[in-house]
mmCIF file with all atom_site columns, C-alpha atoms in Angstrom:
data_model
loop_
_atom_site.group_PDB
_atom_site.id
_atom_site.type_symbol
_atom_site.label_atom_id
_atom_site.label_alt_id
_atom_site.label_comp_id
_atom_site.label_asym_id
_atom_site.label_entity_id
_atom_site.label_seq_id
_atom_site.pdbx_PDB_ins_code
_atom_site.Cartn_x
_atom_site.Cartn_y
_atom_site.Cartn_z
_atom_site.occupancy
_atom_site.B_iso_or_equiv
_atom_site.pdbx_formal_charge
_atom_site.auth_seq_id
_atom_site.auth_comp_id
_atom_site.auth_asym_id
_atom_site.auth_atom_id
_atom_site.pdbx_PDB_model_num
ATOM 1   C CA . UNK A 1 1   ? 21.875 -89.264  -128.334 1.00 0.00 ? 227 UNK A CA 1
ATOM 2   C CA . UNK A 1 2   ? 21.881 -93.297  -127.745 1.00 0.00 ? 228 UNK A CA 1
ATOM 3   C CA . UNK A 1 3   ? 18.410 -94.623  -127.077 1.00 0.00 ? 229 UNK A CA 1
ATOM 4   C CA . UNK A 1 4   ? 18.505 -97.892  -125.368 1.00 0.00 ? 230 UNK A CA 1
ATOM 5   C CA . UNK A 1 5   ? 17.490 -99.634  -128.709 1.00 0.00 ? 231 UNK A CA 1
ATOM 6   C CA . UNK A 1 6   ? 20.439 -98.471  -130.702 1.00 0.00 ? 232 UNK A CA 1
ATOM 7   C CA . UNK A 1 7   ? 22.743 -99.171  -127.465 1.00 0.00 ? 233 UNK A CA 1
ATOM 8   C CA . UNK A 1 8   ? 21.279 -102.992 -127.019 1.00 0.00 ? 234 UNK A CA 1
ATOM 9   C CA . UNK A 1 9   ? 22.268 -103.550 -130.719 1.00 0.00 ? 235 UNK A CA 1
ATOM 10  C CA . UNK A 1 10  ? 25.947 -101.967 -130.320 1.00 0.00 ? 236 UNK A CA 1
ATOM 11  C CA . UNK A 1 11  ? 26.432 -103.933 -127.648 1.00 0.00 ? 237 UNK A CA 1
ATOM 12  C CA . UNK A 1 12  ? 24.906 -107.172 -128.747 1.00 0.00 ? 238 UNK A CA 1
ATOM 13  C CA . UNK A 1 13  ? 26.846 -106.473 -131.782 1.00 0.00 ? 239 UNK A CA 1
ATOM 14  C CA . UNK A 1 14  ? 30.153 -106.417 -130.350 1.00 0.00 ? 240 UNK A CA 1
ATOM 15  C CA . UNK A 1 15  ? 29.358 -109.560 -128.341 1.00 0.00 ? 241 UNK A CA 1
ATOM 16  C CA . UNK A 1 16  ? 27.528 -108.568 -124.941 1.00 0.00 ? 242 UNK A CA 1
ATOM 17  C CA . UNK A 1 17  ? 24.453 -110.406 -124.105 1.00 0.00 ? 243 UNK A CA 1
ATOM 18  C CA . UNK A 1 18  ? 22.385 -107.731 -121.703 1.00 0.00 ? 244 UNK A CA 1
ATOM 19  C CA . UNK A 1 19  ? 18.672 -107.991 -120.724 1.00 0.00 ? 245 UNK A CA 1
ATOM 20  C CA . UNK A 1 20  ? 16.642 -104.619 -121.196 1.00 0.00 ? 246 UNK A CA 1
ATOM 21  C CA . UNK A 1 21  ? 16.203 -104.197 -117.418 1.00 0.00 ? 247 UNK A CA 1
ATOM 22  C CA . UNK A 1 22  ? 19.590 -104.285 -116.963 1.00 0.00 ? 248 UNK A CA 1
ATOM 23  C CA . UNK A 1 23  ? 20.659 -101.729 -119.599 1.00 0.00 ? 249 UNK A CA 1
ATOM 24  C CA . UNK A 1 24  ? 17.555 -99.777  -118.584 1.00 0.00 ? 250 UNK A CA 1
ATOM 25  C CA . UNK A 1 25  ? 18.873 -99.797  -114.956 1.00 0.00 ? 251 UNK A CA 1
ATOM 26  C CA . UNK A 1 26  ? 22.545 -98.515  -116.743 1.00 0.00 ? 252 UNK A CA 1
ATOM 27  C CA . UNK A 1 27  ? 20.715 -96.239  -118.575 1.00 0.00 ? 253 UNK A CA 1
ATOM 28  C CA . UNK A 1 28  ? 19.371 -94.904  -115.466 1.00 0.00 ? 254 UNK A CA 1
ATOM 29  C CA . UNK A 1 29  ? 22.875 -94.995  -114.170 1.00 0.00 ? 255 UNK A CA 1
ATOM 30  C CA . UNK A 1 30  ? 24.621 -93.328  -116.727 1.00 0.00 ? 256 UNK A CA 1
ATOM 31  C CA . UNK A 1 31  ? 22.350 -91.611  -119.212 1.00 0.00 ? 257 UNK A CA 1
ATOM 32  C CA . UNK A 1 32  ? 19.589 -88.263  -118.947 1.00 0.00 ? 258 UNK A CA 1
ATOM 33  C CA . UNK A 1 33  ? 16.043 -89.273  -119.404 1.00 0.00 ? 259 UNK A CA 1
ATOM 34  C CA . UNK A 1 34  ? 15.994 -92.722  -121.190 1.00 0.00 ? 260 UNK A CA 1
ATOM 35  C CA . UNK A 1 35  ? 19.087 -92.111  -123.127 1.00 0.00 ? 261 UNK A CA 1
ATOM 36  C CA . UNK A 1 36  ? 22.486 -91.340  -123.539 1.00 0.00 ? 262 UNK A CA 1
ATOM 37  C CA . UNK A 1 37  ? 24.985 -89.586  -125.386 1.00 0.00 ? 263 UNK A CA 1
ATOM 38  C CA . UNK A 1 38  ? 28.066 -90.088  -126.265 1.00 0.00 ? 264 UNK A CA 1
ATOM 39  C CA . UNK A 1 39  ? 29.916 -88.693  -123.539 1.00 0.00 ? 265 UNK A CA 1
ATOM 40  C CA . UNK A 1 40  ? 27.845 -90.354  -120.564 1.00 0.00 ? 266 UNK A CA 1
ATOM 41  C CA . UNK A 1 41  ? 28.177 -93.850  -123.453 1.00 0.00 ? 267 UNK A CA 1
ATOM 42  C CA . UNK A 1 42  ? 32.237 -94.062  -122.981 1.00 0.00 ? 268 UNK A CA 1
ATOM 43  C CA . UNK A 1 43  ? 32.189 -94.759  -118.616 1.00 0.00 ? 269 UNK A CA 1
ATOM 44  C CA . UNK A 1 44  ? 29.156 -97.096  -119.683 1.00 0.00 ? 270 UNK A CA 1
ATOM 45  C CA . UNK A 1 45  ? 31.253 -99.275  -121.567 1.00 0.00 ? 271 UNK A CA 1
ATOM 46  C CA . UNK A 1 46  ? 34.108 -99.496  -119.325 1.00 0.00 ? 272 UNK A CA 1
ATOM 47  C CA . UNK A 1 47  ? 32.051 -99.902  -116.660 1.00 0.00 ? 273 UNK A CA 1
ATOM 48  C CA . UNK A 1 48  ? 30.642 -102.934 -118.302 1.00 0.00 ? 274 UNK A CA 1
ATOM 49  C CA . UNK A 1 49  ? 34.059 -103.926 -119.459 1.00 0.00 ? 275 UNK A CA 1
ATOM 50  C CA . UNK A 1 50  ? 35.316 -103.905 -115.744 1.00 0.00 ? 276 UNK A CA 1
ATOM 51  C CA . UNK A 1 51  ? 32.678 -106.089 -114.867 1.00 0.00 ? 277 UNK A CA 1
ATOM 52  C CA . UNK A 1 52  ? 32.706 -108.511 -117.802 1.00 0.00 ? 278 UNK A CA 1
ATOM 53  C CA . UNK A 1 53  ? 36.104 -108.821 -117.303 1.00 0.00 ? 279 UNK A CA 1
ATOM 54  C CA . UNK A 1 54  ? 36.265 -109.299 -113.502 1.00 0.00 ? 280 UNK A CA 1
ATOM 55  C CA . UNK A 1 55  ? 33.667 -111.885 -113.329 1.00 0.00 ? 281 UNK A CA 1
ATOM 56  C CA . UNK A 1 56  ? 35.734 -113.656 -115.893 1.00 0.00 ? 282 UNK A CA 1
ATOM 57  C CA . UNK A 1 57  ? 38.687 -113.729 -113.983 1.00 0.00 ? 283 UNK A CA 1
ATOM 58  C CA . UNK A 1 58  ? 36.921 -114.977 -110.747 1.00 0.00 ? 284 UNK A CA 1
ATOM 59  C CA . UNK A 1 59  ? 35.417 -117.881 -112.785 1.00 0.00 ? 285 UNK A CA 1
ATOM 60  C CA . UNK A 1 60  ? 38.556 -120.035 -112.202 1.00 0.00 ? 286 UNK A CA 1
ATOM 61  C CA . UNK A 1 61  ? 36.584 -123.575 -113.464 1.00 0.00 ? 287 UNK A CA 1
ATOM 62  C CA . UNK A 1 62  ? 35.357 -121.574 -117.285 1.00 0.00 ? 288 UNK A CA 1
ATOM 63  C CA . UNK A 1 63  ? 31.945 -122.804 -116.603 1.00 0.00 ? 289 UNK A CA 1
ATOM 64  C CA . UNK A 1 64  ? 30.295 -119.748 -116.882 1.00 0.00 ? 290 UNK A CA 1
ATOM 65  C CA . UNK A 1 65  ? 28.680 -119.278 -113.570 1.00 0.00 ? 291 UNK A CA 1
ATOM 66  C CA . UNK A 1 66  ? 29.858 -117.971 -110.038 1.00 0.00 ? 292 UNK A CA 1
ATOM 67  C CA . UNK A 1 67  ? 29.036 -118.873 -106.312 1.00 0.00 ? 293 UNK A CA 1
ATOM 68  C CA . UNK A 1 68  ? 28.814 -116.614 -104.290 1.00 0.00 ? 294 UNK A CA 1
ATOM 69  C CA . UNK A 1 69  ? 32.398 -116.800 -103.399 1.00 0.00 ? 295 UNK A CA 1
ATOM 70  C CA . UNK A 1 70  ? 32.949 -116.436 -106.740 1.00 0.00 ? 296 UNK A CA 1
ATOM 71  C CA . UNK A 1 71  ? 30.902 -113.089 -106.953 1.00 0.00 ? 297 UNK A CA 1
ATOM 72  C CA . UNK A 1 72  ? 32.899 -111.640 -104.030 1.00 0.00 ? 298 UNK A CA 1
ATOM 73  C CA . UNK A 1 73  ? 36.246 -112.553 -105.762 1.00 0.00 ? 299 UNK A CA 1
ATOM 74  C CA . UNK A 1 74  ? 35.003 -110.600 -108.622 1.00 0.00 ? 300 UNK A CA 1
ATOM 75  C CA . UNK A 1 75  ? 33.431 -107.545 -107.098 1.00 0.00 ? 301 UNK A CA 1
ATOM 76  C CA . UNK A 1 76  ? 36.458 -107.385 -105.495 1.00 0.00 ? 302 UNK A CA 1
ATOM 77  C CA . UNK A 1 77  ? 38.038 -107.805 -108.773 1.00 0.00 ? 303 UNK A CA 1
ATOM 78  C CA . UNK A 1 78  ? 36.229 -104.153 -109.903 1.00 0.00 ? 304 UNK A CA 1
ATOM 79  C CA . UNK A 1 79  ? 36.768 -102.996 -106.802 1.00 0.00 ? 305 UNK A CA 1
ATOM 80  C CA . UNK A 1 80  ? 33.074 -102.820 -105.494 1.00 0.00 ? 306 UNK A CA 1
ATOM 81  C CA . UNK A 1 81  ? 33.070 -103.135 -102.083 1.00 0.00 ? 307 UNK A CA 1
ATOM 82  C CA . UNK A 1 82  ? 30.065 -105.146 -100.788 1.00 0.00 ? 308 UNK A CA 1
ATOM 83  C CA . UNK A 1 83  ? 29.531 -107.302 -98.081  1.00 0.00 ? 309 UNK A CA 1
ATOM 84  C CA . UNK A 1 84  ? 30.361 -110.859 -97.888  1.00 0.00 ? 310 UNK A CA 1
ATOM 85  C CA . UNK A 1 85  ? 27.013 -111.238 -95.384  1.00 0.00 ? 311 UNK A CA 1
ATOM 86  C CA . UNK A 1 86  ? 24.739 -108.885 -97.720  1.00 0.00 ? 312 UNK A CA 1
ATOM 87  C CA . UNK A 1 87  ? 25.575 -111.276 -100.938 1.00 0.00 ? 313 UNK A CA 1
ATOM 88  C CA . UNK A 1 88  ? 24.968 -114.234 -99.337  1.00 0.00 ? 314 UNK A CA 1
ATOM 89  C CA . UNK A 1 89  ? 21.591 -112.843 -97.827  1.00 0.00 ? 315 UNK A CA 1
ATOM 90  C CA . UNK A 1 90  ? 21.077 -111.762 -102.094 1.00 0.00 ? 316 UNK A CA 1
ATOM 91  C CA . UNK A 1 91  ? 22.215 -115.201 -102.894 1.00 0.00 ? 317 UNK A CA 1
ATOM 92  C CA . UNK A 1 92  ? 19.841 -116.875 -100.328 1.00 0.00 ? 318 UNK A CA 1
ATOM 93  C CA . UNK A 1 93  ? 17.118 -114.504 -101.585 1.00 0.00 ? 319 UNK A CA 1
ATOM 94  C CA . UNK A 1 94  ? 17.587 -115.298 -105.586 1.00 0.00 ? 320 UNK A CA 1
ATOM 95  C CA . UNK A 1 95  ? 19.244 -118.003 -106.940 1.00 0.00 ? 321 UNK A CA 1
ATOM 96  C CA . UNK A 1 96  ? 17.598 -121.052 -107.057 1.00 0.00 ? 322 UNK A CA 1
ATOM 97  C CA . UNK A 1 97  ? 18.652 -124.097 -103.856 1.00 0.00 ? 323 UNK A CA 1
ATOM 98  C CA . UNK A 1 98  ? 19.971 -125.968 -106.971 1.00 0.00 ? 324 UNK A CA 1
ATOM 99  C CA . UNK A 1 99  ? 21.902 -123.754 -108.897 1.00 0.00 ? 325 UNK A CA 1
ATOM 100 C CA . UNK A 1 100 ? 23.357 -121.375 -105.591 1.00 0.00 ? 326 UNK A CA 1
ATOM 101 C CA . UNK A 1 101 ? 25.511 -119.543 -108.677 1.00 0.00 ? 327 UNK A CA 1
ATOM 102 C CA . UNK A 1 102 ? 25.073 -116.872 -111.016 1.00 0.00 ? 328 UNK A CA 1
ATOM 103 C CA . UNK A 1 103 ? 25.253 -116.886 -114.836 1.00 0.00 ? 329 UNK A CA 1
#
């Protein structure tokens, strides 16, 4: 068993920056009762590998940040299928009127 300590460190250590809600809310996704084992650790990993990896491929300028045309590219990318109107609603809620991308 993985508790989300050990897991932030393996993954910081091989070069993922996550924030603990986040890998709490994978935890949640993936794991049994505020941890996870080995088995449920492997689709963890290439889940976030799928993502990593599509939102680098959908930021075409290498700035480090996506619109939210950006964001559908790469959900589309890991083939999430979400709504072009509910992201922009997300992206109207959240991200600051200056910024209007994601990191």
């Amino acid at each position: 068993v993985i508790s989300s300590s050990e897991l932030k460190r393996a993954l910081e250590t091989g070069g993922e920056k996550i924030s603990d809600s986040t890998l709490n809310n994978l935890i949640l996704l993936f794991g049994i009762n505020g941890s996870i084992n080995f088995k449920e650790f492997c689709p963890l990993f290439k889940y976030i590998r799928v993502i990593r990896h599509s939102f680098s491929m959908a930021d075409f300028s290498r700035i480090g940040f996506l619109d939210v045309n950006g964001t559908s590219v790469a959900l589309n990318y890991a083939r999430i299928s979400f709504p072009q109107s509910s992201l922009s609603r997300i992206f109207k809620k959240f991200v600051q009127s200056n910024r209007e991308r994601l990191s």
